[in-house]
Short mmCIF file of C-alpha atoms in Angstrom, two decimals:
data_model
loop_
_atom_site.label_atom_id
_atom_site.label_comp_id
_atom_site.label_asym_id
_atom_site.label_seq_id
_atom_site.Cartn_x
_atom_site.Cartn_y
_atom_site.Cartn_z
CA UNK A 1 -59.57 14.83 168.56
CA UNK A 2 -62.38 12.28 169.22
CA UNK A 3 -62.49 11.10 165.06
CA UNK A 4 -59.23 10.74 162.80
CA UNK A 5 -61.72 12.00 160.15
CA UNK A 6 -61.39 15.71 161.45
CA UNK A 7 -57.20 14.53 161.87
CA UNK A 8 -57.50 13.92 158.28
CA UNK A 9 -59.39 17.35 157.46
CA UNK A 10 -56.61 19.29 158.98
CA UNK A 11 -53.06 18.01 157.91
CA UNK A 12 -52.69 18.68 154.73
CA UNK A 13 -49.68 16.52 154.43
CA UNK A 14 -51.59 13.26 155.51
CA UNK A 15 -50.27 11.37 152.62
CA UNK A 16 -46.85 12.06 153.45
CA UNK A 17 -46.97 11.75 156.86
CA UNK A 18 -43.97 9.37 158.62
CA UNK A 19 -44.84 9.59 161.83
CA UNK A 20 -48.46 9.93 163.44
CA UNK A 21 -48.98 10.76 167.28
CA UNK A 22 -52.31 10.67 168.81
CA UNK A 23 -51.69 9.51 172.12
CA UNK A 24 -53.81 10.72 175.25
CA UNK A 25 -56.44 11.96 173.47
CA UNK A 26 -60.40 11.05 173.36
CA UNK A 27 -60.66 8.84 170.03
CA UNK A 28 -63.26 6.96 169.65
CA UNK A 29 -63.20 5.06 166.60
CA UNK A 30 -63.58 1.05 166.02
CA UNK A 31 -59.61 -0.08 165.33
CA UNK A 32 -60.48 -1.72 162.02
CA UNK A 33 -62.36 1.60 160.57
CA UNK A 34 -59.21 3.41 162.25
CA UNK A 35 -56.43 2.02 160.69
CA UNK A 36 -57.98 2.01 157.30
CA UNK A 37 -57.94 5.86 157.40
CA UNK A 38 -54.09 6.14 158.27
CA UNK A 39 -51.67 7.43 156.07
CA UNK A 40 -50.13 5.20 153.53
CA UNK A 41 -46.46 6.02 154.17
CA UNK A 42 -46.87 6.42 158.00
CA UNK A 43 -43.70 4.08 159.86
CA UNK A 44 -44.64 5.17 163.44
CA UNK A 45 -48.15 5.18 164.20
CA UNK A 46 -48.72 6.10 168.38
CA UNK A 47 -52.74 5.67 169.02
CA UNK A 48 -52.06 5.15 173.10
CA UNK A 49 -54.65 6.12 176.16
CA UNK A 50 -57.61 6.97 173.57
CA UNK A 51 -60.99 5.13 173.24
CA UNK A 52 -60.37 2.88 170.29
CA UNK A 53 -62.20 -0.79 170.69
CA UNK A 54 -63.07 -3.62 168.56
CA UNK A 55 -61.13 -5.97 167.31
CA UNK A 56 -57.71 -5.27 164.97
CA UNK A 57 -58.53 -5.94 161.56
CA UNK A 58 -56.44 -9.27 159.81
CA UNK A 59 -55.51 -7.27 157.15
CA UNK A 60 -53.55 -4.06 156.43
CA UNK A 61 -51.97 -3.80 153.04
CA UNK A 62 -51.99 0.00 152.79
CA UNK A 63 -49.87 0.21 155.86
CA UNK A 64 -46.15 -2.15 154.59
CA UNK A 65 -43.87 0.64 155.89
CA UNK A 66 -45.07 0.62 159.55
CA UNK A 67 -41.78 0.27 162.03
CA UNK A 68 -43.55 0.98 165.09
CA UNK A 69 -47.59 0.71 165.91
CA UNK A 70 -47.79 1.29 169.53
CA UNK A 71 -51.63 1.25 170.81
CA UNK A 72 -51.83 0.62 174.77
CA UNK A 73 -54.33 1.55 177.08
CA UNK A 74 -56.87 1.36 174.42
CA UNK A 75 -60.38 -0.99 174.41
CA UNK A 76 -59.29 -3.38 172.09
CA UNK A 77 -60.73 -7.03 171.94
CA UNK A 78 -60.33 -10.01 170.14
CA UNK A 79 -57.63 -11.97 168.66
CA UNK A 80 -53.86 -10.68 167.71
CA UNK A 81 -53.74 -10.91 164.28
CA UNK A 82 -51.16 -11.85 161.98
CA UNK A 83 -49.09 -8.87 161.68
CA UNK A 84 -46.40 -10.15 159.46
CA UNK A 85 -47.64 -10.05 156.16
CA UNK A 86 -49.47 -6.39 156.63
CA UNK A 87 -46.32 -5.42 158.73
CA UNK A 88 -43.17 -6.89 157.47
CA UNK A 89 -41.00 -4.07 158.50
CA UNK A 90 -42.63 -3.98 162.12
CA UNK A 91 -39.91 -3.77 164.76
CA UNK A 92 -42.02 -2.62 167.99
CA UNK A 93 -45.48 -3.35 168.81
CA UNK A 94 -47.17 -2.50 171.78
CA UNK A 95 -50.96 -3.38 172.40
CA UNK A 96 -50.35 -3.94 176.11
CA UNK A 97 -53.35 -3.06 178.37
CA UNK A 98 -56.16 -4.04 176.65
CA UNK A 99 -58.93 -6.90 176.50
CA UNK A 100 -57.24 -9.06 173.60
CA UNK A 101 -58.05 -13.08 173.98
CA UNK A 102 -56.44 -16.03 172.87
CA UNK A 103 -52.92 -17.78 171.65
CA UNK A 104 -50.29 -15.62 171.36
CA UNK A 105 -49.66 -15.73 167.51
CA UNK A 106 -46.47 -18.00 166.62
CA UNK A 107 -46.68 -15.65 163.34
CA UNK A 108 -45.03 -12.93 165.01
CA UNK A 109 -41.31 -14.66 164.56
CA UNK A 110 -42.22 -13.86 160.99
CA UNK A 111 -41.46 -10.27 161.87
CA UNK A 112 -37.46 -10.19 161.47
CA UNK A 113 -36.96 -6.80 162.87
CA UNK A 114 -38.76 -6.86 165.71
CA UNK A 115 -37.20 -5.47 168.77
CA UNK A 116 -40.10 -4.84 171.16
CA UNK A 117 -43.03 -7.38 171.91
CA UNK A 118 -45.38 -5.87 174.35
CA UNK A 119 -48.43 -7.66 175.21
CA UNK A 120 -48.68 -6.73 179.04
CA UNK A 121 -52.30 -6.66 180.26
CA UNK A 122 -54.40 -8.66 178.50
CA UNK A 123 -56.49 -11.94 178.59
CA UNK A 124 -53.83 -14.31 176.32
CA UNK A 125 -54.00 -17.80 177.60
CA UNK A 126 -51.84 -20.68 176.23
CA UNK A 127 -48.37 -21.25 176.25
CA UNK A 128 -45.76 -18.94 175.27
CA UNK A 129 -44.62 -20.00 171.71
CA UNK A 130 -41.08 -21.16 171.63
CA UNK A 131 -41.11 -19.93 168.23
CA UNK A 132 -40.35 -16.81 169.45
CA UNK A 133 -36.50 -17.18 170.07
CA UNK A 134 -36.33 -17.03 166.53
CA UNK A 135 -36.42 -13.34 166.81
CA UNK A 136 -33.30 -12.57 166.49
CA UNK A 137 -33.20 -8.58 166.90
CA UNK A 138 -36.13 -8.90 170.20
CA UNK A 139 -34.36 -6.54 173.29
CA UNK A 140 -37.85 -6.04 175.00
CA UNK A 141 -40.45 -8.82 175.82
CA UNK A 142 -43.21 -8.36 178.29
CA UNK A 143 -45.58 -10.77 178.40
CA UNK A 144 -46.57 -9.96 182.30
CA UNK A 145 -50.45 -10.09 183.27
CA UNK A 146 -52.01 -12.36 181.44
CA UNK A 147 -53.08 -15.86 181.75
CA UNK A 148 -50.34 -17.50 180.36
CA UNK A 149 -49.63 -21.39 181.28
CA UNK A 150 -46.88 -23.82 181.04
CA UNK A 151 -43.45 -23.50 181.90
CA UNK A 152 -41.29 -21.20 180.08
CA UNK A 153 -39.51 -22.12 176.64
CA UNK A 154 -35.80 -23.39 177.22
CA UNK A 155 -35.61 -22.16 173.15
CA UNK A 156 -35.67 -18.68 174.75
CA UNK A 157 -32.49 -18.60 176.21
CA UNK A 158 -31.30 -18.37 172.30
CA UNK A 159 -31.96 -14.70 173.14
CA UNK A 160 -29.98 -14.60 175.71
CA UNK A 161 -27.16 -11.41 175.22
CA UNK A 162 -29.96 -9.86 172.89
CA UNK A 163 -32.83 -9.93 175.18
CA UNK A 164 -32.32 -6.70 177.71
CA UNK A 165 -36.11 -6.71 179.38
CA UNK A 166 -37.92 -10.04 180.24
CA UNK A 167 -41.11 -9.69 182.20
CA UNK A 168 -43.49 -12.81 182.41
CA UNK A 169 -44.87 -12.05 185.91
CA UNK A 170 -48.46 -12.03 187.04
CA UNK A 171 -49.12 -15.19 184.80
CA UNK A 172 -49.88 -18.96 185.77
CA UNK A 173 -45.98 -20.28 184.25
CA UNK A 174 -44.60 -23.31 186.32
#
């Protein structure tokens, strides 16, 4: 597939799709005009090694029963949005190996379930927010190559006994 619109065309069950797999494949589409076209009641939504740039879109109200969104090795720019009011249900998100800029968003504590954070490969600068500790369900962060400053949050070790995978290499931490 190169266009979800031909996707869309040929499952019948679109509507009542739960989980959507599109991984290694050629699509092309801008991420905002994307995930506007996905299925309403989709809770696993796998987009990785495909063509899909631009930015993420802020805002994703047709999409509240999303679990997993997992879109690495993608062309994706811009800011990370704030996930937890389109996502409240979220528990992994992976948009590792991209081209997204800026803070990582203190917003994502907001997601209670989350269990994976994976934002590997991509321009984030800042500090990592202490805020995250307060996720109390997070087995899997990887934060590695990025641009990330500062030392590391002491508030993370509240994970500690949760927290299975920690990678924060390939940044600037002291």
């Amino acid at each position: 597939f190169t266009s979800i619109n031909r996707f869309k065309r040929f499952k019948r069950s679109h509507k009542m799709l739960k989980r959507c797999d599109l991984s290694h494949n050629s699509i092309e589409n801008e991420a905002g005009d994307l995930m506007k076209n996905m299925p309403p009641n989709v809770e696993q939504l796998i987009l990785s090694n495909n063509l899909i740039h631009g930015p993420l879109p802020s805002s994703l109200e047709n999409l509240r029963s999303l679990q997993r969104l997992d879109m690495d090795s993608n062309l994706l720019s811009g800011k990370i949005p704030d996930f937890s009011s389109s996502f409240p249900n979220l528990q992994e998100l992976n948009l590792s190996n991209q081209s997204l800029t800026g803070n990582i968003p203190e917003s994502l504590a907001n997601l209670p379930f989350l269990s994976v954070l994976n934002l590997a490969g991509n321009q984030l600068s800042s500090t990592i927010p202490p805020v995250l500790s307060g996720v109390v369900q997070l087995k899997v962060l990887d934060l590695s190559k990025n641009n990330l400053t500062g030392s590391i949050p002491p508030e993370l070790r509240k994970l500690e006994g949760i927290l299975k995978n920690l990678d924060l290499s390939n940044n600037m931490l002291t």
